[in-house]
Tab-separated table of C-alpha atoms and ligand atoms in Angstrom:
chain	number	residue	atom	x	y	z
A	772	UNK	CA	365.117	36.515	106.331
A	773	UNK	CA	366.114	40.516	106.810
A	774	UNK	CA	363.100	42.372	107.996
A	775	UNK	CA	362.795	45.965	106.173
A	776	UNK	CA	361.834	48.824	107.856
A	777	UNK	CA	360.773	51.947	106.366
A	778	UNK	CA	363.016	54.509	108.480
A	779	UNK	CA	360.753	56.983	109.323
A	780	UNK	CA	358.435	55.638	106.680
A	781	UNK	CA	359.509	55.300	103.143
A	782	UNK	CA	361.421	58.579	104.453
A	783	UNK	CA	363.174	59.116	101.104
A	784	UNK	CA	360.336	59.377	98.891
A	785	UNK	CA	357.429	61.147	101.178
A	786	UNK	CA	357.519	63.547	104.064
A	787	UNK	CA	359.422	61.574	107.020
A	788	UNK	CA	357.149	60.529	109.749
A	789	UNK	CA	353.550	61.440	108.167
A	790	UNK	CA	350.907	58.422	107.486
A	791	UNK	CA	351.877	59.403	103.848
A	792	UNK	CA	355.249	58.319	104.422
A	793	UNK	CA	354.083	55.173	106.258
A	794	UNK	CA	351.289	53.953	103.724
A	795	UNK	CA	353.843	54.706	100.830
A	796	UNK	CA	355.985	52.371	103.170
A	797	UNK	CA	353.518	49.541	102.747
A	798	UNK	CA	352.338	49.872	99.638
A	799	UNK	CA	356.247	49.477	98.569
A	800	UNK	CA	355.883	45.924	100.425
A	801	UNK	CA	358.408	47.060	103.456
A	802	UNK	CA	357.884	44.865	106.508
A	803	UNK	CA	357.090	47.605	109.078
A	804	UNK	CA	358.493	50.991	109.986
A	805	UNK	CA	360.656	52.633	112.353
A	806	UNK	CA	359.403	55.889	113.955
A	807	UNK	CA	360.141	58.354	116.366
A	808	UNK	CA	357.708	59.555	119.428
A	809	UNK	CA	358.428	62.489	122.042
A	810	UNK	CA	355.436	64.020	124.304
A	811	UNK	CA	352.961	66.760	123.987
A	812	UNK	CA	352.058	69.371	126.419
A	813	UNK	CA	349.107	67.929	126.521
A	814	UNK	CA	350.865	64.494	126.796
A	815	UNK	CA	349.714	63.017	123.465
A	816	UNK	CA	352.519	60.759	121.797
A	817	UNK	CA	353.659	62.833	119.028
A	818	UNK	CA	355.304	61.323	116.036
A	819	UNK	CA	358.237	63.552	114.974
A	820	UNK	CA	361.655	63.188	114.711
A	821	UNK	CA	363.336	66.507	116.240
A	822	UNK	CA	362.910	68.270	119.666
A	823	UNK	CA	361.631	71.120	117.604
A	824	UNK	CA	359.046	71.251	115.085
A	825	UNK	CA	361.524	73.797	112.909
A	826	UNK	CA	363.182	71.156	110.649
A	827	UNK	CA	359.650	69.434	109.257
A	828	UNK	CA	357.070	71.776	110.119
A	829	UNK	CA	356.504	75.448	108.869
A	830	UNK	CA	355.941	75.732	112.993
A	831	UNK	CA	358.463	76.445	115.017
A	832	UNK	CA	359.097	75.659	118.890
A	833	UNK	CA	359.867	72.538	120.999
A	834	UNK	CA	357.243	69.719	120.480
A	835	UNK	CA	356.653	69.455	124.479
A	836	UNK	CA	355.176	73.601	124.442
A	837	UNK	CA	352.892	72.835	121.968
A	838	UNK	CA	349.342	70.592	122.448
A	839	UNK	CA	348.108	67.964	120.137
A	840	UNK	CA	345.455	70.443	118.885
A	841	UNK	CA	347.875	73.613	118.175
A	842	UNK	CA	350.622	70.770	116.570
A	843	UNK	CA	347.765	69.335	114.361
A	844	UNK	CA	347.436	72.883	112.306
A	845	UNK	CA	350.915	72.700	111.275
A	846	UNK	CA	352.386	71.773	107.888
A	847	UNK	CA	354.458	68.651	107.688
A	848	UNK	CA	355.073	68.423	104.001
A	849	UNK	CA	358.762	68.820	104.883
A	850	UNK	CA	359.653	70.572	101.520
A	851	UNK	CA	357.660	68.571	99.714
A	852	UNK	CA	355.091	70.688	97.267
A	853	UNK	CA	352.954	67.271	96.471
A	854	UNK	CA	352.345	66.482	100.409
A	855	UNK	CA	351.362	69.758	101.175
A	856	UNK	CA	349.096	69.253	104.375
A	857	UNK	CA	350.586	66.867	105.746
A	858	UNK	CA	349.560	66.674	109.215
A	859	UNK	CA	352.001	65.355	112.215
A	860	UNK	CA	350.529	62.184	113.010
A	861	UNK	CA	350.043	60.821	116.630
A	862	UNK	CA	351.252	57.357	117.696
A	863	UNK	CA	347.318	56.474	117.996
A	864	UNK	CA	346.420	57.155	114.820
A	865	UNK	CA	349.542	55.414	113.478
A	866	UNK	CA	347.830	52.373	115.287
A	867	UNK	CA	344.811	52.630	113.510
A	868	UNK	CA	346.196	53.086	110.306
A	869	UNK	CA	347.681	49.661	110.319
A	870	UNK	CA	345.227	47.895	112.975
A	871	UNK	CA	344.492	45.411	110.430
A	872	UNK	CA	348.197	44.405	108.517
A	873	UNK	CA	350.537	42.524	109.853
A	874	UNK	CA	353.104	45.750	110.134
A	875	UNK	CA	355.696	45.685	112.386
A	876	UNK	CA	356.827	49.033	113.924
A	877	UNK	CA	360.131	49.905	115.513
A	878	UNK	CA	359.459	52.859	117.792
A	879	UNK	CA	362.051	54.843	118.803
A	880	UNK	CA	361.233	56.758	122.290
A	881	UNK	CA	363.182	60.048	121.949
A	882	UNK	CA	364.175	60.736	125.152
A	883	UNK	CA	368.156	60.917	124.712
A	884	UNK	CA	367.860	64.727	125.112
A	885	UNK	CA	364.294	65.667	126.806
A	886	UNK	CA	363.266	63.062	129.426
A	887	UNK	CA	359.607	63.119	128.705
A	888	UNK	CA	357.920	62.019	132.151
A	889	UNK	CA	355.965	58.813	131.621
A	890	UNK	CA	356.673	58.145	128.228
A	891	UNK	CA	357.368	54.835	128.938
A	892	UNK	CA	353.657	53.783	130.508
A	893	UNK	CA	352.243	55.888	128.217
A	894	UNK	CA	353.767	53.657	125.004
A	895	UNK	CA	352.594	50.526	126.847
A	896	UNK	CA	349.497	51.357	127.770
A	897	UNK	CA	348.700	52.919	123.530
A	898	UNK	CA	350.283	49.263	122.812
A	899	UNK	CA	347.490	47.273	124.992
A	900	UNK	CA	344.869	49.407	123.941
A	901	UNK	CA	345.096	49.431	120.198
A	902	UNK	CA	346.074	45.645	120.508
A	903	UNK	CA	349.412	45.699	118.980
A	904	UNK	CA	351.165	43.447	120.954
A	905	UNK	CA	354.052	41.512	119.330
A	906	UNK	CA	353.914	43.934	117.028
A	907	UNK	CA	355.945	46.504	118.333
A	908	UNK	CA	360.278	46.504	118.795
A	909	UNK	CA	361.139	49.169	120.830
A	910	UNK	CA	364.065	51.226	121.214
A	911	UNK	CA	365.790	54.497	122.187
A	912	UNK	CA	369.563	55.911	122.300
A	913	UNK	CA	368.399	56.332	126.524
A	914	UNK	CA	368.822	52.669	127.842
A	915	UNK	CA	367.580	54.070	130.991
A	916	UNK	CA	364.174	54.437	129.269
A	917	UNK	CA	364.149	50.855	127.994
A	918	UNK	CA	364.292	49.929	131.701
A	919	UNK	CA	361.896	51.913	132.377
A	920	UNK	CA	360.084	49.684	130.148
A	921	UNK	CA	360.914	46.734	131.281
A	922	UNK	CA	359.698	47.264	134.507
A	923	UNK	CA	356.353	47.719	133.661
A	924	UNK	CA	356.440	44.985	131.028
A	925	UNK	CA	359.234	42.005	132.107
A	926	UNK	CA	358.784	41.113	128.351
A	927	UNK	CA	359.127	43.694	126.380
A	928	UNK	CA	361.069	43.510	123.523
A	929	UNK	CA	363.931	46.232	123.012
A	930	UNK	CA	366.469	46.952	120.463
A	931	UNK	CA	369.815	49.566	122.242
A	932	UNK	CA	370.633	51.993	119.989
A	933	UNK	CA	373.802	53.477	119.506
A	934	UNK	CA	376.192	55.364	117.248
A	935	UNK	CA	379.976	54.320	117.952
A	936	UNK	CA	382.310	51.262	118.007
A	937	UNK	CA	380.780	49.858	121.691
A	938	UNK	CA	382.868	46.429	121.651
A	939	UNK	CA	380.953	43.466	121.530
A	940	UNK	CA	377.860	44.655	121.665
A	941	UNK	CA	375.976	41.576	122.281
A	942	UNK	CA	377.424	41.339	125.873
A	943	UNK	CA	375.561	44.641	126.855
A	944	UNK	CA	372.790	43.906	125.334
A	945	UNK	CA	372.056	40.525	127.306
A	946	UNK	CA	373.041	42.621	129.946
A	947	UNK	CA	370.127	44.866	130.079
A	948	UNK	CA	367.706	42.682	128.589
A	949	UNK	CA	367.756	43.965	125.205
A	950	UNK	CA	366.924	41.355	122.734
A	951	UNK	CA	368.784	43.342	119.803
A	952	UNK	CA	371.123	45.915	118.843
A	953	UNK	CA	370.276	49.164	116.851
A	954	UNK	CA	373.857	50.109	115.546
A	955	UNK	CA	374.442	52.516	113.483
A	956	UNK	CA	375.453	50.714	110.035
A	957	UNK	CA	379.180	51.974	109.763
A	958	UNK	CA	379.475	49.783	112.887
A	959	UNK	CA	378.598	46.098	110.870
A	960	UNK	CA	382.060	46.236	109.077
A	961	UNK	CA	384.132	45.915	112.694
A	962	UNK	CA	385.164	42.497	112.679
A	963	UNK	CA	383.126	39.835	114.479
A	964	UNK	CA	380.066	42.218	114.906
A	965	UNK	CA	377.510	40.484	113.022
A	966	UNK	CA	378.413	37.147	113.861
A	967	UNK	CA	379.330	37.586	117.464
A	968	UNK	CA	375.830	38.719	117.752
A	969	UNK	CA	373.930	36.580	115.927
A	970	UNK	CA	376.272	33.552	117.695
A	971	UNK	CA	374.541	34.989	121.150
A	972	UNK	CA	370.986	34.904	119.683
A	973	UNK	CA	370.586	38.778	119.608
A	974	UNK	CA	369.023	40.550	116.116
A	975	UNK	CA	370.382	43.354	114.523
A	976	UNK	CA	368.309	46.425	113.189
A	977	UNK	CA	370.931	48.708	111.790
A	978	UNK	CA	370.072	52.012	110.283
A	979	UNK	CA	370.208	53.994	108.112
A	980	UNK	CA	370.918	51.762	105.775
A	981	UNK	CA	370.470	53.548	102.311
A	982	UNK	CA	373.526	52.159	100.307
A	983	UNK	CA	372.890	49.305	98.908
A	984	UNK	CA	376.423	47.391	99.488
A	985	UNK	CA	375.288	47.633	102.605
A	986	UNK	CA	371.755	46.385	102.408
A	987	UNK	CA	373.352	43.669	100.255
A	988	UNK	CA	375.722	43.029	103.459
A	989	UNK	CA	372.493	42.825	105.445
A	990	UNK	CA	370.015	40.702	103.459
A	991	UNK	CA	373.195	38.198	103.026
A	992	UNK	CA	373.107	37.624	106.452
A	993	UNK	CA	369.479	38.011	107.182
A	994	UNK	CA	369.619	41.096	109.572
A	995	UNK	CA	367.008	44.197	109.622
A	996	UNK	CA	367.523	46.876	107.403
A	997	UNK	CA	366.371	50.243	108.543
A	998	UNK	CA	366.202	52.273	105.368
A	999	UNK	CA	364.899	55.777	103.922
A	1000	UNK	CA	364.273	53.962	100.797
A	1001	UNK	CA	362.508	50.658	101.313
A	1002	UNK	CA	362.015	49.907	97.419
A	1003	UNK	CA	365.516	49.442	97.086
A	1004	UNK	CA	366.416	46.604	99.790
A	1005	UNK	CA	363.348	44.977	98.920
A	1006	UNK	CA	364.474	44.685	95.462
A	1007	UNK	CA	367.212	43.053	96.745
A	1008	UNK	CA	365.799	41.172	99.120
A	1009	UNK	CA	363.450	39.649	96.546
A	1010	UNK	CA	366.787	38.751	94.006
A	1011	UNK	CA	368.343	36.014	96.860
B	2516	G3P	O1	366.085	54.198	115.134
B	2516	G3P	C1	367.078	54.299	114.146
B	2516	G3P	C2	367.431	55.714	113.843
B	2516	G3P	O2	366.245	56.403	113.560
B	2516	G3P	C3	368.184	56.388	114.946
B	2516	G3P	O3	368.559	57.701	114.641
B	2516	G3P	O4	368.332	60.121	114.648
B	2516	G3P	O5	367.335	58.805	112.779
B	2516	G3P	O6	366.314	58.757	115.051
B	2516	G3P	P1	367.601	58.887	114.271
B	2517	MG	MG1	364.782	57.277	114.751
């Protein structure tokens, strides 16, 4: 059965990557969420998705100049009157959010343009401690990191992500010891794709899978969807 992910919560409907957006996320039904994490200067794990807090924030700066305390004063409503005080959550307190459910989270470690030092031991070690293992699918566009990873954990599990036509994917993956591809979703329709790497026993977690020909695609053949709007591939989900 496709597992739904809430891309950066249930992005489309509620600030992306607030606990609003995530507990919208679950109360829709989605199976987990997919998130992004980059480092403090303070070296807290910061949920955001830019470099910058410009985009989402009424702050502005790079994430990694700012500390936990000086982030947490910032506005993360993201254009969105009804959140207004939104707060930028930390991995952590993700983590204790959802402590109790049975949530799965895909976190992305965004270090495909800053290479935060440590970030890998630091996700790891916030895994342990808040007793999330097997909960958590990691992955990140630097496949450098997710060895990184692997060394200090031989069995971590690790989704590649990338944007472009790599040719059968599923090779490179068992390569690295990735036990699934993130694609980007244009990338399902080249032919083979989806069966060449199911055929090899590795997943697929495409994003950002908002049409819902697409999610249709996906639920038919019981890969992840990684979606901004969660409702929708549920309610497909739910018609097979
Ligand atoms: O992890 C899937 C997707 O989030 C990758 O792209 O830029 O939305 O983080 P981006
Ligand atoms: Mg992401």
């Amino acid at each position: 059965m496709s597992i739904i992910l809430g891309h950066r919560g249930a992005s489309g409907y509620a600030p992306e990557n607030t606990l609003e957006a995530f507990r919208l996320a679950m109360d829709m039904g989605a199976d987990g969420f997919e998130l992004d994490v980059h480092l403090s200067r303070d070296g807290e794990l910061i949920v955001m998705h830019d470099e910058t807090v410009d985009r989402t924030t009424d702050g502005s700066g790079q994430i990694q100049s700012f500390t936990l305390k000086e982030l947490k004063r910032l506005d993360a409503s993201n254009g969105m009157p009804q959140y207004k005080g939104a707060k930028i959550p930390t991995l952590g307190e993700l983590y204790d959010l959802i402590r109790d459910t049975r949530h799965l989270v895909n976190v992305e470690i965004k270090t495909d343009q800053i290479v935060y030092p440590g970030i890998a031991e630091k996700v790891l070690k916030l895994e342990q401690e808040k007793g999330m293992e097997g909960r958590i699918l990691y992955s990140s566009f630097n496949h450098y990191t997710l060895q990184e990873l692997r060394q200090i954990k031989p069995d971590v599990k690790y989704g590649i992500l990338y944007s472009d036509g790599l040719f059968e994917p599923w090779k490179y993956a068992k390569s690295i010891g990735a036990a699934y591809i993130h694609p980007h979703w244009r990338t399902l329709l080249y032919p083979g794709m989806i069966e060449g790497s199911l055929a090899a026993g590795i997943g697929i977690n495409p994003w950002t899978v908002n049409d819902e020909g697409i999610m249709e695609l996906c639920i038919r053949h019981g890969i992840g969807v990684i979606t901004n709007y969660p409702d929708k591939a549920l309610a497909i989900r739910d018609t097979k």
